[in-house]
CSV table of C-alpha atoms in Angstrom, one decimal:
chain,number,residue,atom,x,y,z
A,49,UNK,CA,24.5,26.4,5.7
A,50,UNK,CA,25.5,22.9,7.4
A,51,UNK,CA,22.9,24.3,9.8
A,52,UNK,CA,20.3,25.3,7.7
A,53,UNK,CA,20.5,21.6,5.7
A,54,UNK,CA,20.3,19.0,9.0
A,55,UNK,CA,16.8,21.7,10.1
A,56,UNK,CA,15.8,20.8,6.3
A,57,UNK,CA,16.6,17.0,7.0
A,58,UNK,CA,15.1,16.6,10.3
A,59,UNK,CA,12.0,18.1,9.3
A,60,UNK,CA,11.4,17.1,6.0
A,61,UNK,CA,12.0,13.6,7.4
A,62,UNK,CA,8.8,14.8,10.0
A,63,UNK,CA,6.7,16.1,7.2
A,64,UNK,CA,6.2,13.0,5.1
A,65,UNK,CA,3.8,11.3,7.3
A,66,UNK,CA,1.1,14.2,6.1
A,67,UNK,CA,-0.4,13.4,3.0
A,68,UNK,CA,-2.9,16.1,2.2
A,69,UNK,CA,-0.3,18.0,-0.5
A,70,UNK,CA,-1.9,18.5,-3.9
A,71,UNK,CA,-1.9,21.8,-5.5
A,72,UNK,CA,-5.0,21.2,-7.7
A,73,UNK,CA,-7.5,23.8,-8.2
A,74,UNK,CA,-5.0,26.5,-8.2
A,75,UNK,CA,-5.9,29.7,-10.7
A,76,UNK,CA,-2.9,31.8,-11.8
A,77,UNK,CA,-3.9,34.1,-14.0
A,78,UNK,CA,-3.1,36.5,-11.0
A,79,UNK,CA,0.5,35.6,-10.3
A,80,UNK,CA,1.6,35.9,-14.3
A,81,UNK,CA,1.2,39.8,-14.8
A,82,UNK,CA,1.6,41.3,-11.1
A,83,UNK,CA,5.9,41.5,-11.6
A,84,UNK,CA,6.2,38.8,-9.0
A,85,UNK,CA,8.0,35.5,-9.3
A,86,UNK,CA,6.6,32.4,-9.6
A,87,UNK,CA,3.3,30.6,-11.1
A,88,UNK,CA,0.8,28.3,-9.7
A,89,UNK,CA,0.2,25.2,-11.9
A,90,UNK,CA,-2.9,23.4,-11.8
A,91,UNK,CA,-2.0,19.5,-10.8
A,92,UNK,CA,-3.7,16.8,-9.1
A,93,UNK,CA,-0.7,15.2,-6.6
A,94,UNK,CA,2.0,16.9,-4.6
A,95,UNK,CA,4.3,15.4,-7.6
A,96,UNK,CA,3.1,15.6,-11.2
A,97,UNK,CA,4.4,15.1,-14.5
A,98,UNK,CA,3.3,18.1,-17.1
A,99,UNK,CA,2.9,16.6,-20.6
A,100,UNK,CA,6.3,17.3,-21.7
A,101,UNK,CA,7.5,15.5,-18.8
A,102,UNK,CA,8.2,17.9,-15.9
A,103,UNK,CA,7.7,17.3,-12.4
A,104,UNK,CA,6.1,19.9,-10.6
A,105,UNK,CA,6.7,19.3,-6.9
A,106,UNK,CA,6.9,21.3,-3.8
A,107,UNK,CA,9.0,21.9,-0.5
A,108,UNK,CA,7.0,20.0,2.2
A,109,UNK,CA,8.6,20.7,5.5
A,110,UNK,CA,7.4,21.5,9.1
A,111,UNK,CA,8.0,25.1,10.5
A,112,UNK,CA,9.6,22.5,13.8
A,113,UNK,CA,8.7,19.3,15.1
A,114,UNK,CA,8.6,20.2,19.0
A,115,UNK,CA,5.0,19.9,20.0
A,116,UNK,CA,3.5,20.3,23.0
A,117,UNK,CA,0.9,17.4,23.0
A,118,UNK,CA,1.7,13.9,22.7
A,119,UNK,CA,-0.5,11.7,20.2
A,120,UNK,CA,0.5,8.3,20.4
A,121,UNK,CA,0.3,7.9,16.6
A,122,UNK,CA,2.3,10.7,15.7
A,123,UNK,CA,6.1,11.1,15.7
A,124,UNK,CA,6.7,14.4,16.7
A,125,UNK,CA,4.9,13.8,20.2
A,126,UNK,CA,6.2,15.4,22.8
A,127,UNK,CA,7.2,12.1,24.6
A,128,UNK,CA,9.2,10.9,21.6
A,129,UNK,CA,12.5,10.8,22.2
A,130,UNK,CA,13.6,12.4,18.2
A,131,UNK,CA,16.1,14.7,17.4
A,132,UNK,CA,14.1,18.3,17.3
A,133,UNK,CA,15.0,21.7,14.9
A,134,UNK,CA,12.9,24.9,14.2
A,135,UNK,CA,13.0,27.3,11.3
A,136,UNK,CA,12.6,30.7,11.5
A,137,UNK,CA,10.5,32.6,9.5
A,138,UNK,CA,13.5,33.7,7.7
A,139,UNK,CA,15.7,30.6,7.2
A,140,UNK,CA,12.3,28.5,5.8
A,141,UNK,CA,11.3,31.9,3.5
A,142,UNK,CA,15.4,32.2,2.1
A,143,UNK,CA,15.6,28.5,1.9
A,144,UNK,CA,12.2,28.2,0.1
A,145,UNK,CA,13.5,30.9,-2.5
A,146,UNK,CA,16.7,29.6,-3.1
A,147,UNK,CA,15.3,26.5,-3.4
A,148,UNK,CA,12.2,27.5,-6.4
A,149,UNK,CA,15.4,29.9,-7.8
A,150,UNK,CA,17.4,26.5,-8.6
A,151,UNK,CA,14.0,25.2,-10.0
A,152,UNK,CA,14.2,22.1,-7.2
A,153,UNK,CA,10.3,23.6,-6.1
A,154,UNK,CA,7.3,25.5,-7.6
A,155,UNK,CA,5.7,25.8,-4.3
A,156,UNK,CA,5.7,25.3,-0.2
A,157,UNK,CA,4.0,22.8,1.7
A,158,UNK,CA,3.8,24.0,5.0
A,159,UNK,CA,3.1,21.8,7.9
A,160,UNK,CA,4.2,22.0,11.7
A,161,UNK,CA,3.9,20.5,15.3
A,162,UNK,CA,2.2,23.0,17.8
A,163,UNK,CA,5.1,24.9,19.6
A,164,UNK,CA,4.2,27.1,22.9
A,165,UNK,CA,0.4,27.1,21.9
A,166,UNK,CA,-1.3,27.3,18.3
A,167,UNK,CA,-1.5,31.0,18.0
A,168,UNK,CA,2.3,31.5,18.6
A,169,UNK,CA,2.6,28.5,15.7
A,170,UNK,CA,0.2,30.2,13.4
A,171,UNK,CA,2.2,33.3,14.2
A,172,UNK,CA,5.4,31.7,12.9
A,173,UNK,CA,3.8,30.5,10.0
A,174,UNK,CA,2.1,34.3,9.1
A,175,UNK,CA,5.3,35.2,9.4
A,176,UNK,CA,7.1,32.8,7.0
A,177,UNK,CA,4.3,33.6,4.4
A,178,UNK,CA,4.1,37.2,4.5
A,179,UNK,CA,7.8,37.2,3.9
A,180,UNK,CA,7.4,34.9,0.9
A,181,UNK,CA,4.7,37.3,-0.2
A,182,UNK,CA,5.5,40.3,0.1
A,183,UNK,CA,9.3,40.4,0.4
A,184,UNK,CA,10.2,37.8,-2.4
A,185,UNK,CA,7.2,38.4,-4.2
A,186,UNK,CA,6.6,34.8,-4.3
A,187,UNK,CA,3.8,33.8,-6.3
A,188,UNK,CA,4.3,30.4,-6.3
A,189,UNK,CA,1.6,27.7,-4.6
A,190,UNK,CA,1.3,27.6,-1.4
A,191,UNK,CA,-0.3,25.3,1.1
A,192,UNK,CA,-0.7,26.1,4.7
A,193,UNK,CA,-2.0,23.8,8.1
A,194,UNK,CA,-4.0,25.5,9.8
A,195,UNK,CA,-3.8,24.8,13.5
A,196,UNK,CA,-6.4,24.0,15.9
A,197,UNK,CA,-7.1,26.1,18.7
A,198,UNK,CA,-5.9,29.4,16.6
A,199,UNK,CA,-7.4,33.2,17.0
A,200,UNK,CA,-9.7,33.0,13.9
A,201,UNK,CA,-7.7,36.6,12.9
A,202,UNK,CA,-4.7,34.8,12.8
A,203,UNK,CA,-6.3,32.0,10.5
A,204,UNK,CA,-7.8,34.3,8.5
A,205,UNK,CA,-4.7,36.2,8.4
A,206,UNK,CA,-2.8,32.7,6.4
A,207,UNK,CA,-5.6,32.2,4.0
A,208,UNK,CA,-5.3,35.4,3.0
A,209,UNK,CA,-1.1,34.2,2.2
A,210,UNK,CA,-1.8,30.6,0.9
A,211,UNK,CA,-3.7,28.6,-2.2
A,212,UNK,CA,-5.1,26.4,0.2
A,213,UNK,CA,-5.5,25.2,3.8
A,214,UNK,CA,-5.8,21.8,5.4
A,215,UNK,CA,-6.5,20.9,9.0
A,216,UNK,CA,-6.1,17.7,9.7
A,217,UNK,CA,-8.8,15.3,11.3
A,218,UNK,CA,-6.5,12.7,12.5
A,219,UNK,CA,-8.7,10.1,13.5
A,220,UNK,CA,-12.2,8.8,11.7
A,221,UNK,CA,-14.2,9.5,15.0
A,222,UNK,CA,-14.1,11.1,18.4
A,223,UNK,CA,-13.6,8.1,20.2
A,224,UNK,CA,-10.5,7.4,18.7
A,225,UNK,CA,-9.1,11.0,19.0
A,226,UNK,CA,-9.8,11.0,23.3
A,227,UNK,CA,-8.0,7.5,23.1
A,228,UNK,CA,-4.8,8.6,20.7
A,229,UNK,CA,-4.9,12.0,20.8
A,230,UNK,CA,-6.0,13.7,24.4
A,231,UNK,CA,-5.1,16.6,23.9
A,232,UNK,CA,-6.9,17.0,21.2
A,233,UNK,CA,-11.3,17.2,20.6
A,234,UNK,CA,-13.3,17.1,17.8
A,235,UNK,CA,-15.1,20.6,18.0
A,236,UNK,CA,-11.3,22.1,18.2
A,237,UNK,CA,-10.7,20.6,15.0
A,238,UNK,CA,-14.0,21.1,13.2
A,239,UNK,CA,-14.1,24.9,14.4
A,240,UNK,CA,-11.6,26.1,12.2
A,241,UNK,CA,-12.5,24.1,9.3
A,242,UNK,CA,-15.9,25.2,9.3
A,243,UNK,CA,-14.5,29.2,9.8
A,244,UNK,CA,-12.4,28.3,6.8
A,245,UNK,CA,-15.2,27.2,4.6
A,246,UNK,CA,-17.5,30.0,6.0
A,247,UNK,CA,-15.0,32.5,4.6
A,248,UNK,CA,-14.3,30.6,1.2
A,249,UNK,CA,-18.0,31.3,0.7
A,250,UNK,CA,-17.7,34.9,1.8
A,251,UNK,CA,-15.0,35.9,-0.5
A,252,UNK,CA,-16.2,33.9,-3.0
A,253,UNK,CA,-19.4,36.3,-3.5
A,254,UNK,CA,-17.4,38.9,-2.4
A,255,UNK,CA,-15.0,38.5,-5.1
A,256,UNK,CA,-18.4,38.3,-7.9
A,257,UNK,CA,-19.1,41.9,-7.2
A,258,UNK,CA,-15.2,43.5,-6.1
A,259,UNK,CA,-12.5,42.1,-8.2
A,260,UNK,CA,-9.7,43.6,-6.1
A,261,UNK,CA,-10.8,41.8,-2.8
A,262,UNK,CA,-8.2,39.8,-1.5
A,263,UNK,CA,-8.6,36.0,-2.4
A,264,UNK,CA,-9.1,34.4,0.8
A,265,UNK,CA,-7.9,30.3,0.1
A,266,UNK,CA,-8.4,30.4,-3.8
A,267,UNK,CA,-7.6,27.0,-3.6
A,268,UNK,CA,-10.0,25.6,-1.3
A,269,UNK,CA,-9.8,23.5,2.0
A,270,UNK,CA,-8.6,19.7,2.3
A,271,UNK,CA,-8.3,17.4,5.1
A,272,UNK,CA,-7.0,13.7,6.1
A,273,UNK,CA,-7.3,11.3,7.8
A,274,UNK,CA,-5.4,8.6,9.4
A,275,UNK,CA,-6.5,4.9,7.9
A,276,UNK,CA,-5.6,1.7,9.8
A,277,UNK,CA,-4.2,3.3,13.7
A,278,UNK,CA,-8.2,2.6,15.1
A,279,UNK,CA,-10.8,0.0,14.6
A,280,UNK,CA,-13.8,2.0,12.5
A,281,UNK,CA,-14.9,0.4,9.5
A,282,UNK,CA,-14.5,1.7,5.7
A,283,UNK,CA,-18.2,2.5,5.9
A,284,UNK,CA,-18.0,4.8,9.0
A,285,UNK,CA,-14.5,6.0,6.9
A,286,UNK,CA,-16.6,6.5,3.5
A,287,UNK,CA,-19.9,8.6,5.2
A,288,UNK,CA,-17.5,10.8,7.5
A,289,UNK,CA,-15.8,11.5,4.1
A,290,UNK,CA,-19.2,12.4,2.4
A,291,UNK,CA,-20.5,14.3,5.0
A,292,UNK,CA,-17.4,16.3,5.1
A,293,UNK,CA,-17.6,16.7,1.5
A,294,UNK,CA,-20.8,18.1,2.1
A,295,UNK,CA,-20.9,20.1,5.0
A,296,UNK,CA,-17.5,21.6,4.6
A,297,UNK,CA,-17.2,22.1,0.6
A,298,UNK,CA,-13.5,20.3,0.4
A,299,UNK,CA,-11.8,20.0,-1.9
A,300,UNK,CA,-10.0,16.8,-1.1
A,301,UNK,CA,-9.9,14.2,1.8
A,302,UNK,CA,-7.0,12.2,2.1
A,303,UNK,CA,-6.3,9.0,3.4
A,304,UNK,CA,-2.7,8.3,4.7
A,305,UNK,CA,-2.5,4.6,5.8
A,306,UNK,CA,-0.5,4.5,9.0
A,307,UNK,CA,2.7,3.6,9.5
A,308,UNK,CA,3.4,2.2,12.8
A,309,UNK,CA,5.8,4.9,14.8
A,310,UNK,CA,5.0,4.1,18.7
A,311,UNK,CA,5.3,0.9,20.5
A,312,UNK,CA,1.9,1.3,22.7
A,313,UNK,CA,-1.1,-1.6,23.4
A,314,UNK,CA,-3.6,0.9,21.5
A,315,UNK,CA,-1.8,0.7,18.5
A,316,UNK,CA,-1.1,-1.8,15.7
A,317,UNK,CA,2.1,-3.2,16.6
A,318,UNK,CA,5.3,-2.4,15.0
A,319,UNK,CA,5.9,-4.9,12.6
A,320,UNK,CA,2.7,-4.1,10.8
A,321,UNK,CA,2.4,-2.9,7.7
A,322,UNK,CA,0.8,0.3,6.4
A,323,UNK,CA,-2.4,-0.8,4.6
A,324,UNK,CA,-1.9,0.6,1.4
A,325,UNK,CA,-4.6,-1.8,-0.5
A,326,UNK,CA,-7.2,0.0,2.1
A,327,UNK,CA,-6.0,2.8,1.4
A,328,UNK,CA,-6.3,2.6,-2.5
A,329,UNK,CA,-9.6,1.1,-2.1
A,330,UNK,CA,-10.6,4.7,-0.2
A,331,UNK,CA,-9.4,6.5,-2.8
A,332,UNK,CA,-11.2,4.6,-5.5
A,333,UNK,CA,-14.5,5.3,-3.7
A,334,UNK,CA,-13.8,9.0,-3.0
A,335,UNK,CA,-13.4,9.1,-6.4
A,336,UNK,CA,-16.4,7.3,-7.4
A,337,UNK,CA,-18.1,10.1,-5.0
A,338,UNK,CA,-16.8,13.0,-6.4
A,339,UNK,CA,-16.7,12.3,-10.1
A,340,UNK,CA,-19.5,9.7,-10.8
A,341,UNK,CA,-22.3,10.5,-8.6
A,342,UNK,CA,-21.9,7.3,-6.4
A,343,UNK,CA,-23.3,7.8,-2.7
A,344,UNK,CA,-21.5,6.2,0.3
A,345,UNK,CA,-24.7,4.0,1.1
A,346,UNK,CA,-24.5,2.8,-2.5
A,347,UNK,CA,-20.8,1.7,-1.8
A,348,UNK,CA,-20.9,0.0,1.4
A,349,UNK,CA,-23.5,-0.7,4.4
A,350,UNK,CA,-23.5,-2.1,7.5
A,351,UNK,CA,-24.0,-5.2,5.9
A,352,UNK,CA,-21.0,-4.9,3.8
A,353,UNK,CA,-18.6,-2.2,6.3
A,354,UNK,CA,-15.8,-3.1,4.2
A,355,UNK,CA,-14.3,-3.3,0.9
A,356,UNK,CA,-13.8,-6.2,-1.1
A,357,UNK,CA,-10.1,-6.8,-1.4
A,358,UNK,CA,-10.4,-8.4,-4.5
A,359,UNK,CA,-12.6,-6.0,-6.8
A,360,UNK,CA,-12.6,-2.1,-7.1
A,361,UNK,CA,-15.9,-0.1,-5.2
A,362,UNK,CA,-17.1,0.2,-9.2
A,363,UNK,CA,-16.9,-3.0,-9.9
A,364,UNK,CA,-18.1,-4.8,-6.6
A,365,UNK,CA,-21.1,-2.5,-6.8
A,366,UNK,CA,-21.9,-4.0,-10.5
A,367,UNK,CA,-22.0,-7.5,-9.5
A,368,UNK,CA,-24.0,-6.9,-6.7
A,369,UNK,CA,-26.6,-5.3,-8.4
A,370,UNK,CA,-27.0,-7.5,-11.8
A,371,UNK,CA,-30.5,-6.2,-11.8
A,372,UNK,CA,-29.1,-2.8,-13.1
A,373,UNK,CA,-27.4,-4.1,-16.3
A,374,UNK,CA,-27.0,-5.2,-19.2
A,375,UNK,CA,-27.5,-1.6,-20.3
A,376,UNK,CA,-28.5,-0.5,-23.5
A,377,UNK,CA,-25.4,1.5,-24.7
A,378,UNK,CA,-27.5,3.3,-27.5
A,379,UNK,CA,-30.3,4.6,-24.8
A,380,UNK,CA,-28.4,4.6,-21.2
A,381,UNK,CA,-28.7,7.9,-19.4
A,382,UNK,CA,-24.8,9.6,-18.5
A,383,UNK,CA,-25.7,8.4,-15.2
A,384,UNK,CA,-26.2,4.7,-16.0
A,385,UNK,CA,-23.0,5.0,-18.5
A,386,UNK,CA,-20.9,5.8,-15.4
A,387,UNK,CA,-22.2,2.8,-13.8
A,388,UNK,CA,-20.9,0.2,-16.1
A,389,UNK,CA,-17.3,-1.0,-15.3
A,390,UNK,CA,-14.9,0.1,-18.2
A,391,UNK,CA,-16.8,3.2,-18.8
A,392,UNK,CA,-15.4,6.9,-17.6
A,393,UNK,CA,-16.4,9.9,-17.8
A,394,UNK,CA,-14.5,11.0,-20.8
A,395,UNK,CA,-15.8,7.7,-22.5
A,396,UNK,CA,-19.4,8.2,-21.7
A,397,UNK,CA,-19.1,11.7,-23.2
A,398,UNK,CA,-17.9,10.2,-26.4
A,399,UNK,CA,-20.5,7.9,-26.1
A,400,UNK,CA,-23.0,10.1,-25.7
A,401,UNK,CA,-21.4,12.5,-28.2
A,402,UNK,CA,-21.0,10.0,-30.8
A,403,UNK,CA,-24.8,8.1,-30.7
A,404,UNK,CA,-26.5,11.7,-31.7
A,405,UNK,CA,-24.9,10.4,-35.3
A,406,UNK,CA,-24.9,6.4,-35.5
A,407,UNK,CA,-26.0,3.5,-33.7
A,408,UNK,CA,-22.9,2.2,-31.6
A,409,UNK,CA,-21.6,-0.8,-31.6
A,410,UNK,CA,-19.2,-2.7,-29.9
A,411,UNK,CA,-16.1,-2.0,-32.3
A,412,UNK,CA,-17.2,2.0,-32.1
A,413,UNK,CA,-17.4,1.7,-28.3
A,414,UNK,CA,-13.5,0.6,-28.0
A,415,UNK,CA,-12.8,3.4,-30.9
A,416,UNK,CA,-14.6,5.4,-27.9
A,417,UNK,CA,-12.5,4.4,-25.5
A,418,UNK,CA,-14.7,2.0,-23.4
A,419,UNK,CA,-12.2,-0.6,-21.9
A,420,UNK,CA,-14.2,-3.6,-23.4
A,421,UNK,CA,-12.8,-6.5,-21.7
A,422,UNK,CA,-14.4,-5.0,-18.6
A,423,UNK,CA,-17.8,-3.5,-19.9
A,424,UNK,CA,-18.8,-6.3,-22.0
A,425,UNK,CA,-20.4,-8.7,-19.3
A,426,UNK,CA,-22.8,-5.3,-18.6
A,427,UNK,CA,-23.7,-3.6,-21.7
A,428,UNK,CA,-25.5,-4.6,-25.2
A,429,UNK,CA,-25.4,-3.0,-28.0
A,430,UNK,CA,-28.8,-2.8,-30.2
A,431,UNK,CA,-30.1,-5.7,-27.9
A,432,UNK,CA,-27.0,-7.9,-28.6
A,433,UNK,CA,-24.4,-9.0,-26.6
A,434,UNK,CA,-20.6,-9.0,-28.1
A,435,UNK,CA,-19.9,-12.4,-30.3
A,436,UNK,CA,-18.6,-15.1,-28.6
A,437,UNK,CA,-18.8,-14.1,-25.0
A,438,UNK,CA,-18.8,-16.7,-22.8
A,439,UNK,CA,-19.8,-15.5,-19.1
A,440,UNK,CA,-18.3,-17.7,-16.8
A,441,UNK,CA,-16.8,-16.7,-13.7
A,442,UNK,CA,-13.8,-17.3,-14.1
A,443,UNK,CA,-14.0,-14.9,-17.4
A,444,UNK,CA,-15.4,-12.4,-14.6
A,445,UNK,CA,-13.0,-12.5,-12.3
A,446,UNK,CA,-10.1,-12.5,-14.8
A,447,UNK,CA,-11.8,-9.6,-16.6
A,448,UNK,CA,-12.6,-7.0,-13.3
A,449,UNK,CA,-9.3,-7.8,-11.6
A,450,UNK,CA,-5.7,-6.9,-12.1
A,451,UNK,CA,-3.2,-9.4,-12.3
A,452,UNK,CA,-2.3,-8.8,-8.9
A,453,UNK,CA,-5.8,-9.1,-7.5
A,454,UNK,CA,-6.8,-12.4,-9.6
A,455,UNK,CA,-3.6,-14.1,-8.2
A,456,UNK,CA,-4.4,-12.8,-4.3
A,457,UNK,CA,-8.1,-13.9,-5.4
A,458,UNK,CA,-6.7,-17.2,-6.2
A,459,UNK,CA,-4.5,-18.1,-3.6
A,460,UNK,CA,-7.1,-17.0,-1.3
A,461,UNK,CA,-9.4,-19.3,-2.2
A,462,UNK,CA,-7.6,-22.4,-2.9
A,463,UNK,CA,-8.4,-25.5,-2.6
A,464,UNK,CA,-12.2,-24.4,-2.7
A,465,UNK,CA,-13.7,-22.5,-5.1
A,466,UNK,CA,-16.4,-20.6,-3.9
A,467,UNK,CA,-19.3,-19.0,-6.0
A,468,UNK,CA,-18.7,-15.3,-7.1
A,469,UNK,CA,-21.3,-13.7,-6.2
A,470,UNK,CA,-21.2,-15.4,-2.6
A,471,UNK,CA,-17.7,-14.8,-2.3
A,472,UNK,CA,-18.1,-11.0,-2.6
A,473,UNK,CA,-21.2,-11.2,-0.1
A,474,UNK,CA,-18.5,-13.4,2.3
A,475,UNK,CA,-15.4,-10.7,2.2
A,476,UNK,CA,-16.0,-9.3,5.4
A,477,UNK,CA,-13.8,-7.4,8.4
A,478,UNK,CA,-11.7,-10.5,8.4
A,479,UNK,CA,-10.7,-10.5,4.8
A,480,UNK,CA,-8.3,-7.7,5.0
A,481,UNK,CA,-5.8,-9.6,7.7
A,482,UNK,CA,-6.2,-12.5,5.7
A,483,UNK,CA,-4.1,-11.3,2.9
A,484,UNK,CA,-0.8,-11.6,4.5
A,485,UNK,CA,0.9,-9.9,1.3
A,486,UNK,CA,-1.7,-7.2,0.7
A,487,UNK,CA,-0.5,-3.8,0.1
């Protein structure tokens, strides 16, 4: 056991630098009724919190760590000098068991370095799965790497075993992968990826006219990518995430913000920290893409590459484009609703739910939900703007930031104040290492 436990600790320890671990999209009406264990819950994150409080988590582990190339960002390259382990199929499938059995998991994140060559690694992993399957009858969530450079059967052979599949881009463009990673290429990467999304499609008509075909990654596809290791901009970050979005249906993209692990010239050096802020920021607009019909060129440009610090991609798209608001909240499309800082989706379906009946005004729209002290510089209601509002930019600024954000704003920008709407125009590539205390 003492064995089995310092395998879990080495590489469980490897396994948190991958990110791309939530279990959302999942369908289980499957799994309740086929005498199996197990249940696939529907969640956003890796860790959630069900509405009476539960956290639903998984295992996230690597099959091993030994790898047989040696990117400079990663630590389990094969130059790294770190204590190595491997699982076999058997230990990870008993220890996975034991471990949903004592109600620690609900599912299995499976990750791993690349041992003898990927199809020997996808072999393990088939392996690993099948026992889970079909031997524990484990119908728990599952979600599986798939590994570059793979026989497609084998690949097709663990999304028929797992909810969903990820392979990891790495790095936001080629150039960076043939400096960081050599032994890696982009077409090795986006080969499997796009097999993977050509048989989603397949099964998914497949599965209109034959129930009792196999589900082939029910769950969908997801990538990440590594944010802060090379020197591409957000924009170039933001379109490779939309075209991906696009080309590849995904489900997700994930952003990990990197942590320095190697002492080398090409990377940031080792007292840097992980930008998190950038991070965040990514994840704001991805979410702005996915949910309220924003396109990357609407985000940022080449004029703008980056994001403002200071103000989230919603709201530094509103004051930059003052020629879009005040909006009439009695006559505004879905699509403008979405627009306005303060407004969700849940709130602008209320709002339009609610205006079929009444004229709105402003003391329905915070009934509604509408987060007023942001939405009020852009919105009137029957032509009128809210009592009493003075717009001044300080009001603004104090209004569309946190706390935490005003204060950076602030200390930024002290002794001289600069005008607003020039200031967001002046954020630029350098603002981001000028907040020494930005996370």
């Amino acid at each position: 056991m003492d064995k089995i436990f310092n395998k879990l600790q080495i590489l469980g320890a490897a396994a948190k630098y991958d990110v791309a671990c939530t279990s959302s999209g999942v369908d289980d009406s499957a799994s309740k009724n086929n005498g199996g264990i197990g249940n696939k819950v529907s969640c956003g994150i890796c860790h959630s919190f069900a509405a009476d409080g539960r956290c639903i988590s998984l295992l996230k582990v690597l099959m091993t760590n030994i790898c047989i190339y040696d990117c400079k960002y990663c630590v389990n390259r094969k130059s790294n000098d770190v204590q190595r382990a491997i699982f076999t199929p058997e230990e990870l499938a008993e220890l996975t068991i034991q471990f949903y059995k004592r109600n620690y998991i609900e599912g299995l994140f499976l990750s791993s370095g690349v041992i003898k060559n990927p199809d020997y690694t996808c072999e393990l992993i088939i392996k690993t799965l099948s026992l889970l399957r079909n031997v524990y009858r484990f119908n728990g969530y599952i979600h599986a790497k798939a590994i570059p450079g793979a026989d497609e059967k084998l690949l097709n052979a663990i999304g028929l075993l797992a909810d969903r599949m990820s392979v990891n881009i790495e790095m936001p463009s080629q150039d960076s992968l043939k400096l960081l990673a050599p032994d890696k290429s982009k077409n090795a990467i986006f080969k499997p990826m796009g097999f993977v999304a050509q048989n989603i499609s397949q099964n998914t008509k497949e599965l209109a006219v034959y129930k009792k075909v196999p589900k082939f990654v029910p769950a969908g596809q997801s990538t990440q990518m590594i944010i802060g290791a090379s020197p591409e901009t957000d924009n170039h970050i933001l379109h490779l995430t939309e075209n991906l979005y696009k080309k590849y249906k995904l489900k997700r993209v994930f952003f990990s913000a990197y942590t320095p692990v190697s002492n080398d010239s090409l990377l940031p050096s080792l007292d840097t920290k992980p930008p998190l802020l950038r991070e965040h920021r990514l994840y704001q607009a991805d979410w702005l893409m996915r949910f309220y019909n924003f396109k990357a060129d609407e985000i940022l440009d080449d004029e703008s590459p980056n994001f403002n610090p200071f103000l989230d991609p919603k709201c530094n798209w509103a004051v930059k484009h003052p020629e879009f608001f005040p909006v009439e909240i009695n006559k505004a499309s879905y699509e403008e609703l979405l627009r306005v800082p303060g407004i969700g989706v849940k709130s602008a379906l209320r709002v339009i739910a609610a205006r079929k009946h009444s004229h709105l005004d402003f003391a329905a729209l915070k009934k509604l939900g509408v987060v007023l002290k942001r939405a009020q510089y852009f919105l009137v209601c029957k032509g009128r703007k809210t009592d009493g509002l003075v717009i001044k930019e300080d009001n603004i600024l104090q209004s569309l930031m946190s706390k935490k954000e005003f204060n950076m704003y602030r200390n930024f920008y002290t002794p001289k104040q600069l005008e607003f709407f020039d200031t967001v125009k002046l954020l630029g590539d350098s603002s981001w290492q000028a907040l020494p205390n930005a996370k």
